[in-house]
mmCIF file of C-alpha atoms and ligand atoms in Angstrom:
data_model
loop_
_atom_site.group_PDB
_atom_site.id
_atom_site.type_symbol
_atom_site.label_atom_id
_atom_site.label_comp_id
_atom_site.label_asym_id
_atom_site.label_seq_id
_atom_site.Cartn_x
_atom_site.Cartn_y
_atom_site.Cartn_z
ATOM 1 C CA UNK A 1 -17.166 -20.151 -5.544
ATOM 2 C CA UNK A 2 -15.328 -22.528 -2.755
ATOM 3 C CA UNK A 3 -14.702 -20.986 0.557
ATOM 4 C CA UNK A 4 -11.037 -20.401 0.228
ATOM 5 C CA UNK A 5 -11.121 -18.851 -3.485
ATOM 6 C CA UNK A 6 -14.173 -16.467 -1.930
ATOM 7 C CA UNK A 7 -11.467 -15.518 0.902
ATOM 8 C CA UNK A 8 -8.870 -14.852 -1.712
ATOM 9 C CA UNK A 9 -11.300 -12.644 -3.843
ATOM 10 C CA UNK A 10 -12.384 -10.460 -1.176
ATOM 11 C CA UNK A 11 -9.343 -9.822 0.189
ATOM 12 C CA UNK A 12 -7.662 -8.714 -2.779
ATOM 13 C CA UNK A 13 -10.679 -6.548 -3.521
ATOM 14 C CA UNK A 14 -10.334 -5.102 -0.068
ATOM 15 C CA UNK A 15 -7.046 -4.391 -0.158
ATOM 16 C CA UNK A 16 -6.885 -3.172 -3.851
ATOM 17 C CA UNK A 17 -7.186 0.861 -2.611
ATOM 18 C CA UNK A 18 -4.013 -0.182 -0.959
ATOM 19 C CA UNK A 19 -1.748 -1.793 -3.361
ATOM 20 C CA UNK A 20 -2.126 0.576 -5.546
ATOM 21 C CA UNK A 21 -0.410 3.939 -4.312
ATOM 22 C CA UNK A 22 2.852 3.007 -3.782
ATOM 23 C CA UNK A 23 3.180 1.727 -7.576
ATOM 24 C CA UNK A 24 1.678 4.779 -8.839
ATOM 25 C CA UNK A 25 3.856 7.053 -6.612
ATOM 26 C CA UNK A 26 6.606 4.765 -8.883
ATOM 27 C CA UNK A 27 5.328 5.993 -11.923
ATOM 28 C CA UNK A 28 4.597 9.302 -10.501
ATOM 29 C CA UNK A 29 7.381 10.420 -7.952
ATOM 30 C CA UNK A 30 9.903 12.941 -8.819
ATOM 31 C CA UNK A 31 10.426 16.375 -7.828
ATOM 32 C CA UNK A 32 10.349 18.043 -4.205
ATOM 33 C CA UNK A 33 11.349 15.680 -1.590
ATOM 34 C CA UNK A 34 8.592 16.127 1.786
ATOM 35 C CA UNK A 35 11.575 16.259 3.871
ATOM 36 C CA UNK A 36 12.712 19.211 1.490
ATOM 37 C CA UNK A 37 16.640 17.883 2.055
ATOM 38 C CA UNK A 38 16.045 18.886 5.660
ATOM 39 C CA UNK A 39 18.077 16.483 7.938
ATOM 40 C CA UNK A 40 17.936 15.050 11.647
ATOM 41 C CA UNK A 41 21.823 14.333 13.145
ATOM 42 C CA UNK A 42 23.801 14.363 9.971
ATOM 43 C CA UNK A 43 20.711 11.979 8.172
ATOM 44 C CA UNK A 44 17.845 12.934 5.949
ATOM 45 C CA UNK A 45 14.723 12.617 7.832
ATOM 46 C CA UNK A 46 13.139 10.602 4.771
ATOM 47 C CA UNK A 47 15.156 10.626 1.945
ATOM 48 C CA UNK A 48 14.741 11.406 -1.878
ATOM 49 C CA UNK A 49 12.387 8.412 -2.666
ATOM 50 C CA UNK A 50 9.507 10.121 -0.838
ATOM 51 C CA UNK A 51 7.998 12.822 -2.989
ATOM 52 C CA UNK A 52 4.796 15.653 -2.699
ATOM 53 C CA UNK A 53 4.101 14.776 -6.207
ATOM 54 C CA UNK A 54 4.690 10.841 -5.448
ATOM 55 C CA UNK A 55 2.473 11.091 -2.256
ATOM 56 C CA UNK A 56 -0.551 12.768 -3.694
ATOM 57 C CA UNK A 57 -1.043 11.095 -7.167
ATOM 58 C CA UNK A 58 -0.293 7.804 -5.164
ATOM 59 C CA UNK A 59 -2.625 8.077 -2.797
ATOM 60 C CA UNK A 60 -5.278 9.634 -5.262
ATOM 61 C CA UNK A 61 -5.207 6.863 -7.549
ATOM 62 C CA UNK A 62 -5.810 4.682 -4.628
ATOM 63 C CA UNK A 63 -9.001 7.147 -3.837
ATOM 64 C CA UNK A 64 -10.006 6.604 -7.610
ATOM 65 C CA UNK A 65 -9.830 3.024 -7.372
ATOM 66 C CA UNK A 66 -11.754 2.210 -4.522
ATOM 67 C CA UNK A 67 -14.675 4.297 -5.784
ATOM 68 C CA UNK A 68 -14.059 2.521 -9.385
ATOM 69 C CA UNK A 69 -14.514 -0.491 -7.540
ATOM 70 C CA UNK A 70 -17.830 0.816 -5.577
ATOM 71 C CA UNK A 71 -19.203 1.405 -9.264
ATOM 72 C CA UNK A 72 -18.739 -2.318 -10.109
ATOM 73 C CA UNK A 73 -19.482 -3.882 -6.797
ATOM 74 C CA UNK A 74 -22.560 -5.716 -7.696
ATOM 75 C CA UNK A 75 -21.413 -6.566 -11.541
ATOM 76 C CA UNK A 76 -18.144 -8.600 -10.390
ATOM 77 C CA UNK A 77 -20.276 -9.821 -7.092
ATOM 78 C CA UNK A 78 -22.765 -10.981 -9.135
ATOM 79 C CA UNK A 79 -20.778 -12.550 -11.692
ATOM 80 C CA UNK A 80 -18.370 -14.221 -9.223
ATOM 81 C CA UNK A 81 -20.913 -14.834 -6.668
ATOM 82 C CA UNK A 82 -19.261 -13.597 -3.581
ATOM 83 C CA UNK A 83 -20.089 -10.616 -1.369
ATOM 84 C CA UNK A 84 -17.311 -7.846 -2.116
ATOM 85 C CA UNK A 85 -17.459 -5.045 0.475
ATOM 86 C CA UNK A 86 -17.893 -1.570 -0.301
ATOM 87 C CA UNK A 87 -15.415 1.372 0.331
ATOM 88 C CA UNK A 88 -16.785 4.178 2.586
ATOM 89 C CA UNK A 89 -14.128 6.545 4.380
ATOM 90 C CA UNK A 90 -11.729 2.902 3.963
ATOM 91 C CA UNK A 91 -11.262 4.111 0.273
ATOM 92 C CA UNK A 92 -8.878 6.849 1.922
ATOM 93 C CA UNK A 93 -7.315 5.439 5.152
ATOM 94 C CA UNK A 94 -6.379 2.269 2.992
ATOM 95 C CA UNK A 95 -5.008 4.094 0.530
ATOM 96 C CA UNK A 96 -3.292 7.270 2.879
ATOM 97 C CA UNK A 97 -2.274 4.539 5.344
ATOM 98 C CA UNK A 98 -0.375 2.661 2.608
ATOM 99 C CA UNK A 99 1.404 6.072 1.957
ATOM 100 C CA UNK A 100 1.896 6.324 5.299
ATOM 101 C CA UNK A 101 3.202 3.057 6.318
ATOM 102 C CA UNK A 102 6.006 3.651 3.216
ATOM 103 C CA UNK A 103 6.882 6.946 4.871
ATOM 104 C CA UNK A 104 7.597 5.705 8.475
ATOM 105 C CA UNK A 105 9.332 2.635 6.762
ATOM 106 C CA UNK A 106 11.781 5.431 5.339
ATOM 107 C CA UNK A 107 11.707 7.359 8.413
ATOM 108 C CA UNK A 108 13.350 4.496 9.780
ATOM 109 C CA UNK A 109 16.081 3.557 7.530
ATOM 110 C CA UNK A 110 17.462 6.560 7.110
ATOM 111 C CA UNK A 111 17.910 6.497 11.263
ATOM 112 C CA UNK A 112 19.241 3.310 10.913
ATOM 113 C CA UNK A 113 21.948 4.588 8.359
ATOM 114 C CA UNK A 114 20.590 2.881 5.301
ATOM 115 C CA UNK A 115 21.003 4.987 1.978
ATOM 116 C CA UNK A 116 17.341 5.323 -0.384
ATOM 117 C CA UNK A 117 16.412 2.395 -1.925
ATOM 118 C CA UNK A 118 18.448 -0.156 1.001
ATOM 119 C CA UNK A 119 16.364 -3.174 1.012
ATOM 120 C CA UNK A 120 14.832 -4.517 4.468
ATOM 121 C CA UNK A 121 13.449 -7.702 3.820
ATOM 122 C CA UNK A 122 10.099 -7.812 5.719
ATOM 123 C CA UNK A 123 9.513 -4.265 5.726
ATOM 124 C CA UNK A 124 9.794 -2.992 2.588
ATOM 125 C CA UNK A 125 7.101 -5.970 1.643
ATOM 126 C CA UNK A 126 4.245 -5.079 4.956
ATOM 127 C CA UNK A 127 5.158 -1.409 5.637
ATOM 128 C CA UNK A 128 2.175 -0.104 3.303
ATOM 129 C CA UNK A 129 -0.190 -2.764 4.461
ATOM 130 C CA UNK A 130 0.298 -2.441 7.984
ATOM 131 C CA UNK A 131 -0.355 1.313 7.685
ATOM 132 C CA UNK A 132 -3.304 0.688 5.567
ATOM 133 C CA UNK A 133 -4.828 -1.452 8.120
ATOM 134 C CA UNK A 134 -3.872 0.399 11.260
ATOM 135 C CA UNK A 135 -5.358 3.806 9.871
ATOM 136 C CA UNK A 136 -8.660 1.910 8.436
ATOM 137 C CA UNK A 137 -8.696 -0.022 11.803
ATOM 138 C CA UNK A 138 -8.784 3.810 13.429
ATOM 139 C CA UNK A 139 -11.105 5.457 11.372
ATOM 140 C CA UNK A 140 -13.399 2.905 10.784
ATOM 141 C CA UNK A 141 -13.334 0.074 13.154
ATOM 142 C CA UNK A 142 -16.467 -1.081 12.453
ATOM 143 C CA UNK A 143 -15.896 -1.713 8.601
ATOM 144 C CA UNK A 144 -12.619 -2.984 9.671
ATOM 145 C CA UNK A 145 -13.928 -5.656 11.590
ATOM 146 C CA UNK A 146 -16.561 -7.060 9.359
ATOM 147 C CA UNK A 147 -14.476 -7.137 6.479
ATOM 148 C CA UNK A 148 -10.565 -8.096 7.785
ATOM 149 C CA UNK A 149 -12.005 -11.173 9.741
ATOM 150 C CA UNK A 150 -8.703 -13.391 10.422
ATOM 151 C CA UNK A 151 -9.203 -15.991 7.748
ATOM 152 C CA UNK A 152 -9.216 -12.640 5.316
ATOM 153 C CA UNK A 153 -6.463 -11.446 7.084
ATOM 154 C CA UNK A 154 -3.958 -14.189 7.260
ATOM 155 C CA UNK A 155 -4.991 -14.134 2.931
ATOM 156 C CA UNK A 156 -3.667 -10.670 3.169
ATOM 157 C CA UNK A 157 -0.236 -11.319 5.317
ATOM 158 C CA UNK A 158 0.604 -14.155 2.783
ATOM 159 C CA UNK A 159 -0.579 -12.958 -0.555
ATOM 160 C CA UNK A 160 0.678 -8.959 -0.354
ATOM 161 C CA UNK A 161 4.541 -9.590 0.028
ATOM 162 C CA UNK A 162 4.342 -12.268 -2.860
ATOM 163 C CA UNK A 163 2.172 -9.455 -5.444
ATOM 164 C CA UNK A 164 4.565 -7.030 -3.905
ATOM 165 C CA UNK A 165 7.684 -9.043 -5.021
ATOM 166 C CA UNK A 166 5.643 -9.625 -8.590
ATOM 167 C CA UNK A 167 4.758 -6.022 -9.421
ATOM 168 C CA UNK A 168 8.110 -4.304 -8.069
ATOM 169 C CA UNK A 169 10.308 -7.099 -10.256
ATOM 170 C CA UNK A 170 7.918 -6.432 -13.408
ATOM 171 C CA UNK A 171 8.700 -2.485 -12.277
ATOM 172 C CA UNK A 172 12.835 -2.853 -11.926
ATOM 173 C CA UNK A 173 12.092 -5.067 -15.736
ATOM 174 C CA UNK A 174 10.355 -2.091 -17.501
ATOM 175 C CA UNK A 175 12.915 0.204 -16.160
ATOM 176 C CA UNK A 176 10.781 2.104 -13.901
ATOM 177 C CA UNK A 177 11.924 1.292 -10.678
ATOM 178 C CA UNK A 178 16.304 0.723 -9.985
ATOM 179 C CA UNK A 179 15.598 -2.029 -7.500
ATOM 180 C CA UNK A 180 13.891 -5.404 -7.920
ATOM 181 C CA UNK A 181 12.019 -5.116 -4.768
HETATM 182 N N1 CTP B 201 7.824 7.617 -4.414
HETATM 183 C C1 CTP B 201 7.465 8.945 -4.193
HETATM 184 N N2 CTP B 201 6.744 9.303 -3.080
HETATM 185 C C2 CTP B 201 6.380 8.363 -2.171
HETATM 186 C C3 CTP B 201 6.730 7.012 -2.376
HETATM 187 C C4 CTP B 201 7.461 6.678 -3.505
HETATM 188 O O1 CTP B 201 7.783 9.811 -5.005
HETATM 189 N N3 CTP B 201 5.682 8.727 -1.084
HETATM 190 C C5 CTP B 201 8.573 7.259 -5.635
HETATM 191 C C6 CTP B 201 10.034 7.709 -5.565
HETATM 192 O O2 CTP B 201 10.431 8.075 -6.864
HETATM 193 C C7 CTP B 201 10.740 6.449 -5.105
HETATM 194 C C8 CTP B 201 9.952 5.349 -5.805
HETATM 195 O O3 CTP B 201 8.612 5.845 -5.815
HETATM 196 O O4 CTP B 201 12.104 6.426 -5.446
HETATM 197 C C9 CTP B 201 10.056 4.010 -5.132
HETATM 198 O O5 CTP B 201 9.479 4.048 -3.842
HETATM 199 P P1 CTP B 201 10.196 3.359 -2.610
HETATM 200 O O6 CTP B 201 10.766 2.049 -2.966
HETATM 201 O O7 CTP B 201 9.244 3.434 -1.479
HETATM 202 O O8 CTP B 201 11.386 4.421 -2.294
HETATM 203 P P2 CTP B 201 12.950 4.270 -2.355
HETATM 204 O O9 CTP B 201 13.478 5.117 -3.469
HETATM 205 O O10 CTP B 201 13.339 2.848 -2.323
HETATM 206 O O11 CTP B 201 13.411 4.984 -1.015
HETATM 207 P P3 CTP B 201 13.362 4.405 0.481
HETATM 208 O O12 CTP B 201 14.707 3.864 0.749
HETATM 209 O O13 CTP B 201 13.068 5.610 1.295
HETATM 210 O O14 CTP B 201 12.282 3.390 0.564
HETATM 211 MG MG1 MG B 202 12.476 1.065 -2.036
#
């Protein structure tokens, strides 16, 4: 496979664990909000759209994934000859961080006045990937190095907000989601 296609490949792999848990919290989300209506001056400290249930089956499906893709490593390697790396304690912080990155994106627009579901172009499309990378960077730096080298990164800056944009307009389509991004 040529260089750049390889890049592609393995960065989508890698961040797979990641994209995931903020769809499935989609599907999932409803009942108790974490905040649990609790406010911060006269504002809801994260809002409705950010749910136990959400949270948990999110960022287990993520969990599931990762180790789904540990089980067929060597098949798809092998069969698109390119080295795909293997989830350790990643399969977690990738897909917790996404969570996480969500969360603190929330945490800020309801400070900022902005009602659940307010678009912020630029956030709403890196929030989950920048807290999937910081946590994986933190608890495992190592891993994090040898597989986000920059020309794998700058593959995930470009091509996350454009499958982001895909997945949540196929979402607001089939009715599952009340905003197309
Ligand atoms: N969701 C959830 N728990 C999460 C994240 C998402 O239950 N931790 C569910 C909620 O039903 C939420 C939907 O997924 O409404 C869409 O997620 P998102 O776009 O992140 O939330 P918004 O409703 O847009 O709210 P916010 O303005 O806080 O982003
Ligand atoms: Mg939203």
């Amino acid at each position: 496979m040529g260089r750049v296609l390889s890049t592609v490949v393995r960065a989508f792999w890698a961040m797979l664990p990641a994209y995931v848990p903020n769809n499935a919290a989609v599907l999932a989300g409803g009942g108790r909000p974490i905040d649990g209506g609790r406010t911060w001056k006269h504002k809801r400290l994260l809002g409705d759209g950010k749910t136990w249930r959400g949270t948990v089956v999110g960022t287990a499906c993520g969990l599931a994934l990762a180790l789904g893709l540990n089980r067929c490593n060597r098949r798809v390697a092998t069969a698109l000859d390119v080295s795909l790396p293997r989830f350790g304690r990643s399969a977690l912080s990738l897909s917790a961080g996404a969570m996480a990155g969500d969360m603190v994106a929330s945490f800020y627009k309801r400070r900022s006045g902005r009602e659940r579901g307010a678009p912020v172009p630029g956030l709403d499309q890196l929030d989950f990937v920048v807290g999937a990378l910081s946590l994986t960077a933190l608890v495992s730096p190592n891993w994090f190095r040898r597989v986000f080298r920059p020309d794998v990164l700058v593959v995930v800056l470009v091509l996350t907000p454009l499958l982001h944009f895909g997945t949540n307009f196929a979402a607001y389509v089939l009715e599952f989601k009340n905003e197309p991004y």
